[in-house]
Coordinates of C-alpha atoms and ligand atoms in Angstrom, one line a residue:
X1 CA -41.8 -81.5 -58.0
X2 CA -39.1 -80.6 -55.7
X3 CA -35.5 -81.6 -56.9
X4 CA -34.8 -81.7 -52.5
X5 CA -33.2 -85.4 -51.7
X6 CA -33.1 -86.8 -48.4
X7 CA -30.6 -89.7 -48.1
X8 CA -32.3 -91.5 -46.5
X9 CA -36.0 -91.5 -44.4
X10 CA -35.9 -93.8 -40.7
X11 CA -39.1 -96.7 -41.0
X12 CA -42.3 -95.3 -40.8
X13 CA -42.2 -92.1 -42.2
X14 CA -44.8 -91.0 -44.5
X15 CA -43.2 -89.5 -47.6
X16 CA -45.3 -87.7 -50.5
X17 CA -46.5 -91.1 -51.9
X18 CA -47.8 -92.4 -49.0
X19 CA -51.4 -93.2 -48.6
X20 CA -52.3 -91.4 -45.2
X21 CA -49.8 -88.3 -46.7
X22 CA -52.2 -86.0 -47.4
X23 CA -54.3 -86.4 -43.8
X24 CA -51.4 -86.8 -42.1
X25 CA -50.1 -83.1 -43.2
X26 CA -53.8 -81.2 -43.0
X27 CA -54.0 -79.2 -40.3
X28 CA -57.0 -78.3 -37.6
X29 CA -57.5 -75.2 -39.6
X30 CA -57.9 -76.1 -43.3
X31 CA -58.1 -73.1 -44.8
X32 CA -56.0 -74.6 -48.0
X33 CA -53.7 -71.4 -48.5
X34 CA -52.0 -72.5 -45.3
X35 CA -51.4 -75.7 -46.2
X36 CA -47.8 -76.8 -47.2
X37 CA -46.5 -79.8 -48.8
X38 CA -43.3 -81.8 -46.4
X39 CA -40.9 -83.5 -48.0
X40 CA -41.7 -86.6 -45.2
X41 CA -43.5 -86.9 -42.1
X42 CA -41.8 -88.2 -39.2
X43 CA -44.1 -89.3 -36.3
X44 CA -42.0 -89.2 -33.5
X45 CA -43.0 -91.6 -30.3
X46 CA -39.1 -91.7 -28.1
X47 CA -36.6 -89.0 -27.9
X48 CA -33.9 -90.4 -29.6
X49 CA -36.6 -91.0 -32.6
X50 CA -37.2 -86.8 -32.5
X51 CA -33.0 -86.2 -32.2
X52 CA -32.4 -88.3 -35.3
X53 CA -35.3 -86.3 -37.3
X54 CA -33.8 -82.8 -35.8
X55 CA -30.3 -84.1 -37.3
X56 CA -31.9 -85.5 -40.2
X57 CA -33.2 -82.2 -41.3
X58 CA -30.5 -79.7 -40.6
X59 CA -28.0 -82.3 -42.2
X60 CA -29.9 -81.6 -45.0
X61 CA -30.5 -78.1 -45.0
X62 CA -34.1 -78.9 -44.8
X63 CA -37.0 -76.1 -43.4
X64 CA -38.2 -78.3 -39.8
X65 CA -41.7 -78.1 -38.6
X66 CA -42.6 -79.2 -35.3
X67 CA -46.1 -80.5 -34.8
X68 CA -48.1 -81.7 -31.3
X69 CA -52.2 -81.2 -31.9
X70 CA -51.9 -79.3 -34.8
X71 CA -53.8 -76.0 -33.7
X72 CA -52.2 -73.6 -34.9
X73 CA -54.4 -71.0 -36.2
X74 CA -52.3 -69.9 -38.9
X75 CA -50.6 -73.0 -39.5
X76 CA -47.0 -73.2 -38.5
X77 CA -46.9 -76.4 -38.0
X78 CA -45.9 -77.5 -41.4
X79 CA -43.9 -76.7 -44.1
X80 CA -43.3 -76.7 -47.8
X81 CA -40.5 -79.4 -49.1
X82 CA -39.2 -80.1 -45.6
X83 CA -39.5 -82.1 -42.4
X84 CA -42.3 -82.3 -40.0
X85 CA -41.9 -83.8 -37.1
X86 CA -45.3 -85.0 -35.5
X87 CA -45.0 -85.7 -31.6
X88 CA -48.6 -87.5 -31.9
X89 CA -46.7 -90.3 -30.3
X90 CA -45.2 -89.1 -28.2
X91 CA -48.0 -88.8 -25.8
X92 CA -48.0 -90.4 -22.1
X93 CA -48.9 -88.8 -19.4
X94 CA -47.6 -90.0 -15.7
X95 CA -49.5 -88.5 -12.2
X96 CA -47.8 -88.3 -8.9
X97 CA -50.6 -87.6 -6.9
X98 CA -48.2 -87.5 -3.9
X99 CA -46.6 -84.8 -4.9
X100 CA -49.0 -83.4 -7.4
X101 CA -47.4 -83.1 -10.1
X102 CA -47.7 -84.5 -14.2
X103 CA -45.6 -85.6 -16.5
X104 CA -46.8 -85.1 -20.5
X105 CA -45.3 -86.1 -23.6
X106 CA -44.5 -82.9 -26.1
X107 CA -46.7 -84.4 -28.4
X108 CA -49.8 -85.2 -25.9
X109 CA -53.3 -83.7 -26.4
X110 CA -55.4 -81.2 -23.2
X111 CA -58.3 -84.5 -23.3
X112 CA -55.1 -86.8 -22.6
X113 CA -53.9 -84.6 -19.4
X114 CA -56.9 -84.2 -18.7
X115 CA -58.3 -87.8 -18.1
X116 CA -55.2 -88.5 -16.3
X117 CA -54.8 -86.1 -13.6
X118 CA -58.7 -86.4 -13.3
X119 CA -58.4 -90.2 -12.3
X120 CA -56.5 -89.0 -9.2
X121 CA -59.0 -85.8 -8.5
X122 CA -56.6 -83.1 -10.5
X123 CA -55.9 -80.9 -13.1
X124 CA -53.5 -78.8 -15.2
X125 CA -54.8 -75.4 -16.2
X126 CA -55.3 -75.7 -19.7
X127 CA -57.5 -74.9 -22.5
X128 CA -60.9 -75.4 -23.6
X129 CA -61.1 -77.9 -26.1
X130 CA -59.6 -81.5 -25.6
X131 CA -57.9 -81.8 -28.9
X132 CA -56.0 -79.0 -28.7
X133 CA -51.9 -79.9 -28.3
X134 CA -50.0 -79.2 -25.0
X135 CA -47.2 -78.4 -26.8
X136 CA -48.4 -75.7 -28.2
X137 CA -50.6 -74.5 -26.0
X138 CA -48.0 -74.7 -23.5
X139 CA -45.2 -72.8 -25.0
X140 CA -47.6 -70.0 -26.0
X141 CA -49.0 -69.4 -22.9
X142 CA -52.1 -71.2 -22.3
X143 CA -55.5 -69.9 -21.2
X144 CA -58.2 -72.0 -19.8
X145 CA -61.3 -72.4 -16.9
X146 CA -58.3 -72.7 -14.1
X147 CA -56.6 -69.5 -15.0
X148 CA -58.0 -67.4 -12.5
X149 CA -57.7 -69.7 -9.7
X150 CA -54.4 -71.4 -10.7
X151 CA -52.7 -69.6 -13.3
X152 CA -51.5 -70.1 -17.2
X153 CA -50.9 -73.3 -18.3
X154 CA -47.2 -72.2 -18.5
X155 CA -47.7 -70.4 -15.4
X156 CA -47.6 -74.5 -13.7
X157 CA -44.5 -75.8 -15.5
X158 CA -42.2 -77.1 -13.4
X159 CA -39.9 -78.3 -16.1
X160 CA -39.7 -79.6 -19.5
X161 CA -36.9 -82.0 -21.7
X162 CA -35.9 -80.2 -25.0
X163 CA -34.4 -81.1 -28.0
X164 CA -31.5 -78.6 -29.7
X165 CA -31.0 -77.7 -32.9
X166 CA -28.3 -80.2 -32.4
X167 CA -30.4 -83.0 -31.5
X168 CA -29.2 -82.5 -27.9
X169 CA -31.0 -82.8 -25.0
X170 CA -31.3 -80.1 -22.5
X171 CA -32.9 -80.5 -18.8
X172 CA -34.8 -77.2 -18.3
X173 CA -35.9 -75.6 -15.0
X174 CA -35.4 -72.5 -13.4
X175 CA -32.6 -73.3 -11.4
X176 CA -30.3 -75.3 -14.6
X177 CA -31.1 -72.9 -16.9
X178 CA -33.5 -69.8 -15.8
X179 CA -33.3 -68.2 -19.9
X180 CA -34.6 -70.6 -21.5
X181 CA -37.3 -71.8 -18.8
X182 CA -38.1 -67.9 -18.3
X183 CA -37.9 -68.0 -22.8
X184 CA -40.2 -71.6 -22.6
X185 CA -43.3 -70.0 -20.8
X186 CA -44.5 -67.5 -23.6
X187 CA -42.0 -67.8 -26.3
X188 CA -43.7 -70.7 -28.4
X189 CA -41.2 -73.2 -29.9
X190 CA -38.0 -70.9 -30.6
X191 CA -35.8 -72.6 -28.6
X192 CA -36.3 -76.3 -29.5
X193 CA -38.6 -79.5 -29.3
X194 CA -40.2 -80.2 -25.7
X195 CA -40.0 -83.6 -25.7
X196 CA -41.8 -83.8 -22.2
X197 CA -43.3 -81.3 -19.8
X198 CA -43.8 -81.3 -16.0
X199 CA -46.7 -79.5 -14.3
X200 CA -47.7 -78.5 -11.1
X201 CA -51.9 -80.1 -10.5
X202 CA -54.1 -78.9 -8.1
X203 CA -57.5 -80.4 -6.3
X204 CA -60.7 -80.2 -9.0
X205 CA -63.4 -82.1 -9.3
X206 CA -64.3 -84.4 -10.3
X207 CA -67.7 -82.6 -10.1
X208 CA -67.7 -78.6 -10.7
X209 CA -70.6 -76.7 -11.9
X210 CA -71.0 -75.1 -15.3
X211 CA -73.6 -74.8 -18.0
X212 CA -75.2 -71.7 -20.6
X213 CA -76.8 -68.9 -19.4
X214 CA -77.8 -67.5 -22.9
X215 CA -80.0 -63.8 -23.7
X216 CA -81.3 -62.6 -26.9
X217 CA -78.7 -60.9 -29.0
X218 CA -80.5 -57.7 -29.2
X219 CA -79.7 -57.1 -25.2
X220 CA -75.6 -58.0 -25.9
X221 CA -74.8 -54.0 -24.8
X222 CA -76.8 -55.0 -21.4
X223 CA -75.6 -58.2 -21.3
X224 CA -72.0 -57.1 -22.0
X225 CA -72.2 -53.9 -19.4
X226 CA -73.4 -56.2 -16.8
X227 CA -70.4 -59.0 -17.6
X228 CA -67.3 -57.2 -17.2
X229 CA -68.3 -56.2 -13.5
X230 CA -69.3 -59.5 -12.7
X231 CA -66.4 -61.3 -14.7
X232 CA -63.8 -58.8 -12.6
X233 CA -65.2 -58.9 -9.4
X234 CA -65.7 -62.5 -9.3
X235 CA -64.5 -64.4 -6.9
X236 CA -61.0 -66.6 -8.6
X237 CA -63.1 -69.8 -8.0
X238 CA -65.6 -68.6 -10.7
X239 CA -64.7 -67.9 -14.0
X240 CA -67.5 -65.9 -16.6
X241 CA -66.9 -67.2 -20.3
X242 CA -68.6 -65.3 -23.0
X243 CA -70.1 -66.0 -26.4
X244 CA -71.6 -64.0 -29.0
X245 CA -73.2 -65.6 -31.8
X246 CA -75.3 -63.0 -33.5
X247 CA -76.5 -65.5 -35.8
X248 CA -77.1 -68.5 -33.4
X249 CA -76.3 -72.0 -33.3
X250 CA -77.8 -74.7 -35.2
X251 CA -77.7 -78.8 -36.0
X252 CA -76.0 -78.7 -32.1
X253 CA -77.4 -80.0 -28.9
X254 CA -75.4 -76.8 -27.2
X255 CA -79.1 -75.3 -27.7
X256 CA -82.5 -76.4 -27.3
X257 CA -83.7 -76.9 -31.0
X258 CA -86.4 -74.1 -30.8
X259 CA -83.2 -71.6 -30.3
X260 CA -81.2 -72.9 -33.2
X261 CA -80.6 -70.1 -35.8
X262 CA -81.4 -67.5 -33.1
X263 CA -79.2 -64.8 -32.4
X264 CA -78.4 -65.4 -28.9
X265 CA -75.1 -63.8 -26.3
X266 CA -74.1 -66.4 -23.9
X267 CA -72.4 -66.7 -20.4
X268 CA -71.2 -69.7 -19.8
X269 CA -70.0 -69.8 -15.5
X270 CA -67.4 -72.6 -14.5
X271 CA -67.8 -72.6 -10.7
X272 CA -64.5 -74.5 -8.5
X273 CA -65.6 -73.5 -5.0
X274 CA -67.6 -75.6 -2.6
X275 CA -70.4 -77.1 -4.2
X276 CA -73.1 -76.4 -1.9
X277 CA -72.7 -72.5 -2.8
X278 CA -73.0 -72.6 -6.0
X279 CA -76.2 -71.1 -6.7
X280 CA -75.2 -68.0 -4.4
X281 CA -71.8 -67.5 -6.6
X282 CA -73.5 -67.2 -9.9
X283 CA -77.1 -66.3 -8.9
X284 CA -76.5 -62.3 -9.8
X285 CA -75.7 -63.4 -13.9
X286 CA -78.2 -65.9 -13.9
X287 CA -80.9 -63.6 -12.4
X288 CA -80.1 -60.7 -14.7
X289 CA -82.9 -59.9 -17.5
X290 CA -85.2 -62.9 -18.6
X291 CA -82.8 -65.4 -19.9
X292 CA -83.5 -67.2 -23.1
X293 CA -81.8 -70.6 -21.7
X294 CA -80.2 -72.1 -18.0
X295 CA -78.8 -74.9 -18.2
X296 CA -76.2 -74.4 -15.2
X297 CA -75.7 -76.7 -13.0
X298 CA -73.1 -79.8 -11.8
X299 CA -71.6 -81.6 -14.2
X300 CA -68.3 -82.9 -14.3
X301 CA -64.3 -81.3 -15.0
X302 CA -64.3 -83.5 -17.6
X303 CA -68.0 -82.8 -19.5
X304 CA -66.8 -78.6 -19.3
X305 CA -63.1 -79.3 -20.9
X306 CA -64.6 -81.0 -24.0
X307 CA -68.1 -78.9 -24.8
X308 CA -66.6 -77.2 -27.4
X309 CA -65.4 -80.1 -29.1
X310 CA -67.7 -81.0 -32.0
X311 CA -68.3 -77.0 -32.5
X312 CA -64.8 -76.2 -33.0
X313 CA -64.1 -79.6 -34.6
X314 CA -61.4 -80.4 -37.3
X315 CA -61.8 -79.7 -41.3
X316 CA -63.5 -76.2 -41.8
X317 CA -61.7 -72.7 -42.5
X318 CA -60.8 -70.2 -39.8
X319 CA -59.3 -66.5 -39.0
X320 CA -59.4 -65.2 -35.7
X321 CA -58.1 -61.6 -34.5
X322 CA -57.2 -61.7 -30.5
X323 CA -57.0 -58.3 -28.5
X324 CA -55.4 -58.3 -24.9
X325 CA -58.3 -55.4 -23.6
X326 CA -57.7 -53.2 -21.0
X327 CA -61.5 -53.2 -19.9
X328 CA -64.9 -53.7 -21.5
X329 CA -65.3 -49.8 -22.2
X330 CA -68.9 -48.9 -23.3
X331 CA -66.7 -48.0 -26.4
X332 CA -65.5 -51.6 -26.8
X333 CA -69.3 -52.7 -26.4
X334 CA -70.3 -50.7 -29.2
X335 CA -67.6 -51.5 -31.3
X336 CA -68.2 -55.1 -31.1
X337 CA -72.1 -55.1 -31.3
X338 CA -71.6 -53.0 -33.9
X339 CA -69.2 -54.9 -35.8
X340 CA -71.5 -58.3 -35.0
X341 CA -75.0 -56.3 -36.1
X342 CA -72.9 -55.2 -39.8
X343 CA -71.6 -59.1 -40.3
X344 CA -71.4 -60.1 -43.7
X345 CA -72.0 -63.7 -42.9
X346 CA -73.5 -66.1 -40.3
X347 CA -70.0 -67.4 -39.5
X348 CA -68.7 -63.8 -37.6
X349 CA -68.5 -64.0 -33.8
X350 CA -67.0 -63.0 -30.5
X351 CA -65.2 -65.1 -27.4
X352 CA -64.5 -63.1 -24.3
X353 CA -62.3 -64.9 -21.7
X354 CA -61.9 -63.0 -18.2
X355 CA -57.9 -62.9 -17.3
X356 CA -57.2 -61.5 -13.8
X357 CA -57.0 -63.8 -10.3
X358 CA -53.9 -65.9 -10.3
X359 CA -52.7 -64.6 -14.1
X360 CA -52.0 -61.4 -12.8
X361 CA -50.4 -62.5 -9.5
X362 CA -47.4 -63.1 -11.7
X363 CA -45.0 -60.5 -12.2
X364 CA -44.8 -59.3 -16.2
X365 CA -40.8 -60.1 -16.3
X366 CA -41.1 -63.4 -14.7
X367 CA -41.7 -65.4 -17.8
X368 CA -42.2 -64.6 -21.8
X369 CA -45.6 -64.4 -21.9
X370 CA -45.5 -60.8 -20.4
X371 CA -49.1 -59.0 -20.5
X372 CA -50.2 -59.5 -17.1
X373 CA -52.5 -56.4 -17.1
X374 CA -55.4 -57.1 -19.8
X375 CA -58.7 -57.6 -18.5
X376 CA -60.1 -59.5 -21.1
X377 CA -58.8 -61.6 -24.1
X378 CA -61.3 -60.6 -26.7
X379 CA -60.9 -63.3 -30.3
X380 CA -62.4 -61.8 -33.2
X381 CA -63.3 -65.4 -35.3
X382 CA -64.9 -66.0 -38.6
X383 CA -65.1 -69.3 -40.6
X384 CA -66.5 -69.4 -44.5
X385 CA -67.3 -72.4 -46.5
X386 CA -67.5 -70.5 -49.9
X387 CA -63.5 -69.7 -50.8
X388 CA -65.1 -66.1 -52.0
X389 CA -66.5 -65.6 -48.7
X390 CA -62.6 -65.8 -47.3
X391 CA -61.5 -62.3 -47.8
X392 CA -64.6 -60.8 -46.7
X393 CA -64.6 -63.0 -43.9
X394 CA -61.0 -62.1 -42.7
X395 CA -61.6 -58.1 -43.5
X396 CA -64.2 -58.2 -40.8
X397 CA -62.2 -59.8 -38.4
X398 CA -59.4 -57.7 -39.1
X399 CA -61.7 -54.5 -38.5
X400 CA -63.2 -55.1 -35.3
X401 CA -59.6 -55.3 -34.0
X402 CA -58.3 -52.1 -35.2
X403 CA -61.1 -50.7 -33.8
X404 CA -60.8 -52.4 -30.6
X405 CA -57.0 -51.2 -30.3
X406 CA -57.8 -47.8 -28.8
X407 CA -59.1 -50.0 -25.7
X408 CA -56.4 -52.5 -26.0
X409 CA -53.0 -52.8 -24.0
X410 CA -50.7 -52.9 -27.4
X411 CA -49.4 -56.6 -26.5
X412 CA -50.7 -59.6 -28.3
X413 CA -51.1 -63.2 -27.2
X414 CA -48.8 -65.5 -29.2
X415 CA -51.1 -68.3 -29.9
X416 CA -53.9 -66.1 -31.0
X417 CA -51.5 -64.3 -33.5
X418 CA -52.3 -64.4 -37.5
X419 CA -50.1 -62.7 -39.9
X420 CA -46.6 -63.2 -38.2
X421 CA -43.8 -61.5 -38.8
X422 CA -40.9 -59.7 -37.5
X423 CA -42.9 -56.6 -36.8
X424 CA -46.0 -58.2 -35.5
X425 CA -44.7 -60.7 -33.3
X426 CA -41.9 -57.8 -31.4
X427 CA -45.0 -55.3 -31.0
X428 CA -47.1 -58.5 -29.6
X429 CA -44.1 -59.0 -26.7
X430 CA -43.2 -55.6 -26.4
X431 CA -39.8 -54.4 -26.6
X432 CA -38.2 -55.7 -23.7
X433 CA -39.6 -58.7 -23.5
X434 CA -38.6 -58.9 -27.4
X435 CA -34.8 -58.3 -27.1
X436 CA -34.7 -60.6 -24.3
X437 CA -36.4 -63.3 -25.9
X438 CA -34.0 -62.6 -29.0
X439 CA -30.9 -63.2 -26.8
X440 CA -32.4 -66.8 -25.8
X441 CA -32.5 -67.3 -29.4
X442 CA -29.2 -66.4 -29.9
X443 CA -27.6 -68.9 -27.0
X444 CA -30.3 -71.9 -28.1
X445 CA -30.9 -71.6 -31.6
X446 CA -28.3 -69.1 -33.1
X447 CA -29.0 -70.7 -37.0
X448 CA -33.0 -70.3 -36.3
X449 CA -33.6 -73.8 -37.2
X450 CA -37.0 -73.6 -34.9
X451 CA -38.4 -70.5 -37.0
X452 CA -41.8 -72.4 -37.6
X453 CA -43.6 -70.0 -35.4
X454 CA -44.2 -66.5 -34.4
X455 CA -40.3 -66.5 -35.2
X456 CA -38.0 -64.7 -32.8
X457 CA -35.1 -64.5 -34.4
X458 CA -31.2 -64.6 -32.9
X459 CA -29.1 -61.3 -31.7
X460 CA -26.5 -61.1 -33.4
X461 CA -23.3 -62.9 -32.2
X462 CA -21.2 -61.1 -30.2
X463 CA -18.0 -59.9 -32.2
Ligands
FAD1 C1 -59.9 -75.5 -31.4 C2 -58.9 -74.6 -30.7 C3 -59.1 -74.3 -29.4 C4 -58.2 -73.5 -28.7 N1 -58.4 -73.2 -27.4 C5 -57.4 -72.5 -26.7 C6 -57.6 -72.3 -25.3 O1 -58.6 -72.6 -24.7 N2 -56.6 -71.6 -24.6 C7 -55.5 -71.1 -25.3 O2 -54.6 -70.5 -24.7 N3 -55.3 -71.4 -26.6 C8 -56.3 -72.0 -27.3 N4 -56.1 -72.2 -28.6 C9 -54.9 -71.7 -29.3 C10 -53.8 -72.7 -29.1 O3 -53.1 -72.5 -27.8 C11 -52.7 -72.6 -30.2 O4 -53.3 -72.8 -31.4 C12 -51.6 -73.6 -29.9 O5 -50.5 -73.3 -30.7 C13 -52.1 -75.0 -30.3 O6 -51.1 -76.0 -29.9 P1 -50.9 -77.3 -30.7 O7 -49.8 -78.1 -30.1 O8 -52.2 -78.0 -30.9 O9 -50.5 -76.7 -32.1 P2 -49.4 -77.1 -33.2 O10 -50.0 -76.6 -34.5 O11 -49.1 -78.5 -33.2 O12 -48.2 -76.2 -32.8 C14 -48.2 -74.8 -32.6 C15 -46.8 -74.2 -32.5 O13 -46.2 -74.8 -31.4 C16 -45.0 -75.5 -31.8 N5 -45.0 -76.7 -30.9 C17 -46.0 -77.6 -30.7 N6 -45.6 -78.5 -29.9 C18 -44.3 -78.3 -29.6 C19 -43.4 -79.0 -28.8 N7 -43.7 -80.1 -28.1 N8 -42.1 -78.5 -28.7 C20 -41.8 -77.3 -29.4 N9 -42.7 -76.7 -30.2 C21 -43.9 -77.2 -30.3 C22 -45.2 -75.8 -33.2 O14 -44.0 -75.9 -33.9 C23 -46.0 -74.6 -33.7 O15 -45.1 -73.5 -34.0 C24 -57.0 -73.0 -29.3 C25 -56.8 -73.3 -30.7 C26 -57.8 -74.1 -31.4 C27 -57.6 -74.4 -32.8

């Protein structure tokens, strides 16, 4: 038992005996060594209700974790005998469709923008699975379908409210304060709370076409030679998604049911260009080999953000290894087929996302998240049910990106980043991006009381 006293907790918060404590701490990823224990949980749903609870917890000394969907792989959002501040909430989301543009709470969820901006025939470039948080997701970075047309998630914020480590509120664009919006758009929560975001949308939808185009493992090197042309050279209004299970899906309706358990490497097109030419945009993937499965075809925006859904669902254990690839070298093929063929479990696998289009259209120094050049974002993800299978599980992941480094850039992607620390998370910006961001720090957060995160922390103070 802690001997930590708060004076005293607002109404509402959920304190250790609290019925709903124990689910309303758990995290997406339950892996149980990443779990922590809060002091209280404050479920923030106004601003002044996440001021007090900033105020509350540096009054007392107290470690602050910030939470919005609670994705973060390796679970920084909560914290051992301290506060966490949940900005479930905290959640509206208000559309100008004159002027495109959307309002989101800090604490709001991608399925929430989603169905909003969809209503009026738009979207936010976000990622691909509705319960993931915008905050998050957002300050990271923020890859998604839409990237290649429209950008980063960050790459569309116009603005965003923030909380201080005083409990102040700061207005943030580029013209009030061009730091910390240039620090807000790659830099994860250093700087403070985002209590509310504004985004640029853009014309989708509602109907767009999508759907599996799925091969038998055994041709992956073919299948993966053929990809990176086509997921380069595509035009930006189609984007090439790729899976690799090597041990297949089953108990999903992702698959027809004689496929379940069958190894099986997956394309999965989302088409935004004129309807009527869809077949001619993807017809060189879907024509390539014999394909196990087709099931492209219309559907609409709002059927492609949430497929992944129920298979990445919350409640099971999960390690994931992100490299920023140059290219899809033949040496990178083999090094992943490899690596998938020598699994030591049916839970190993691989997610390719094309970058390119609109993400490299911006400049590397014109926001935090700074590697504009990778080709490919290429996750190395296991999941285990058996607690002995977890350092097996994580070794493998961990070994398929070292080898992959040789055909990486160097530079990580923050919200795909395990094992943070002060020499993972500098190497993952790069060193000027780093000192930069570390100056931000310094001017918005000089005691680190936002240090929940792949932690950036302060300059020193000027003497
Ligand atoms: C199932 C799943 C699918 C994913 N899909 C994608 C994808 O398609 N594209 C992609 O780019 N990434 C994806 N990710 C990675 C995702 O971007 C990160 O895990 C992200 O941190 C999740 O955001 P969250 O708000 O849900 O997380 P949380 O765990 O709530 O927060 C993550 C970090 O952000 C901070 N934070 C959250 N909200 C705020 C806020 N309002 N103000 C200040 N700090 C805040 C937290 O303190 C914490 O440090 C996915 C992750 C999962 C688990």
């Amino acid at each position: 038992m802690s001997s930590v006293q708060i004076p005293s907790l607002p109404a509402g918060a959920i304190d250790r005996e609290h019925p709903d404590y124990d689910e309303a701490r758990m995290l997406w990823n339950a892996d149980p060594t990443i779990q922590g224990r809060p002091l209280a949980i404050l479920r923030c749903g106004t601003v002044d209700e996440v001021q007090a609870a900033v105020r509350l917890a540096t009054a007392g000394g107290l470690p602050l974790a910030v939470r919005c969907g609670g994705h973060s792989f390796p679970g920084h959002s909560v914290c051992d005998d301290g506060i966490l501040i949940d900005l479930a909430p905290l959640n509206a989301v208000i559309v100008d469709p004159e002027k495109r543009t959307v309002e989101v709470g800090g604490g709001a969820l991608l399925g929430d923008v989603d169905a909003a901006a969809q209503a009026h025939g738009l979207a936010v470039p976000a990622g691909i699975v509705s319960h993931t948080g915008v905050g998050g997701l957002t300050l990271g970075g923020g890859v998604g379908y839409l990237q290649r047309l429209h950008g980063l998630t960050c790459d569309n914020l116009l603005s965003a409210e923030l909380v201080d480590f005083n409990g102040d509120v700061i207005e943030v664009d580029a013209e009030s304060h061009p730091d910390l919006f240039w620090g807000l758009r790659g830099g994860g929560g250093n700087f403070g709370i985002v209590t509310k975001f504004a985004f640029r949308a853009h014309p989708v939808g509602p109907e767009i076409v999508t759907g599996w185009v799925a091969w038998p493992f055994e041709q992956a090197a073919d299948v993966l030679r053929m990809y990176r042309e086509q997921a380069t050279d595509a035009p930006r209004d189609v984007l090439l998604h790729m899976h690799l299970w090597p041990a297949g899906l089953s108990g999903t309706d992702l698959v027809p049911e004689e496929l379940w358990g069958r190894g099986i490497i997956v394309i999965r097109p989302s088409y935004f260009g004129p309807i009527e030419n869809w077949e001619q945009a993807l017809e060189t993937v879907r024509s390539f080999g014999a394909p196990l499965m087709d099931t492209v075809g219309p559907a609409s925006f709002l059927s492609l953000q949430s497929t992944f859904d129920d298979l990445m669902g919350h409640g099971e254990n999960h390690y994931m290894k992100a490299a920023n690839l140059r290219s899809l070298d033949d040496g990178a093929i083999a090094a992943i087929v490899t690596a998938l063929n020598e699994a030591p479990n049916e839970f190993c696998e691989v997610e390719i996302f094309p970058m390119g289009g609109a993400v490299a259209d911006v400049p590397a120094d014109a926001s935090a998240f700074g590697d504009r050049s990778f080709a490919f974002l290429c996750e190395c993800t296991t999941s285990w049910q058996d607690p002995e299978d977890r350092e097996i599980s994580r070794a493998w992941s961990r070994a398929l990106h070292e080898s992959l480094e040789e055909f990486s850039t160097g530079l990580n992607y923050m919200n795909m980043l395990f094992d943070a620390n002060d020499e993972t998370v500098s190497a993952a910006y790069g060193a000027g991006h780093w000192d930069r961001l570390r100056e931000i720090k310094r001017r918005y957060d000089p005691e680190n009381v936002f240090r929940l995160n792949p932690n950036v922390p302060p300059t020193e103070a000027p003497a």
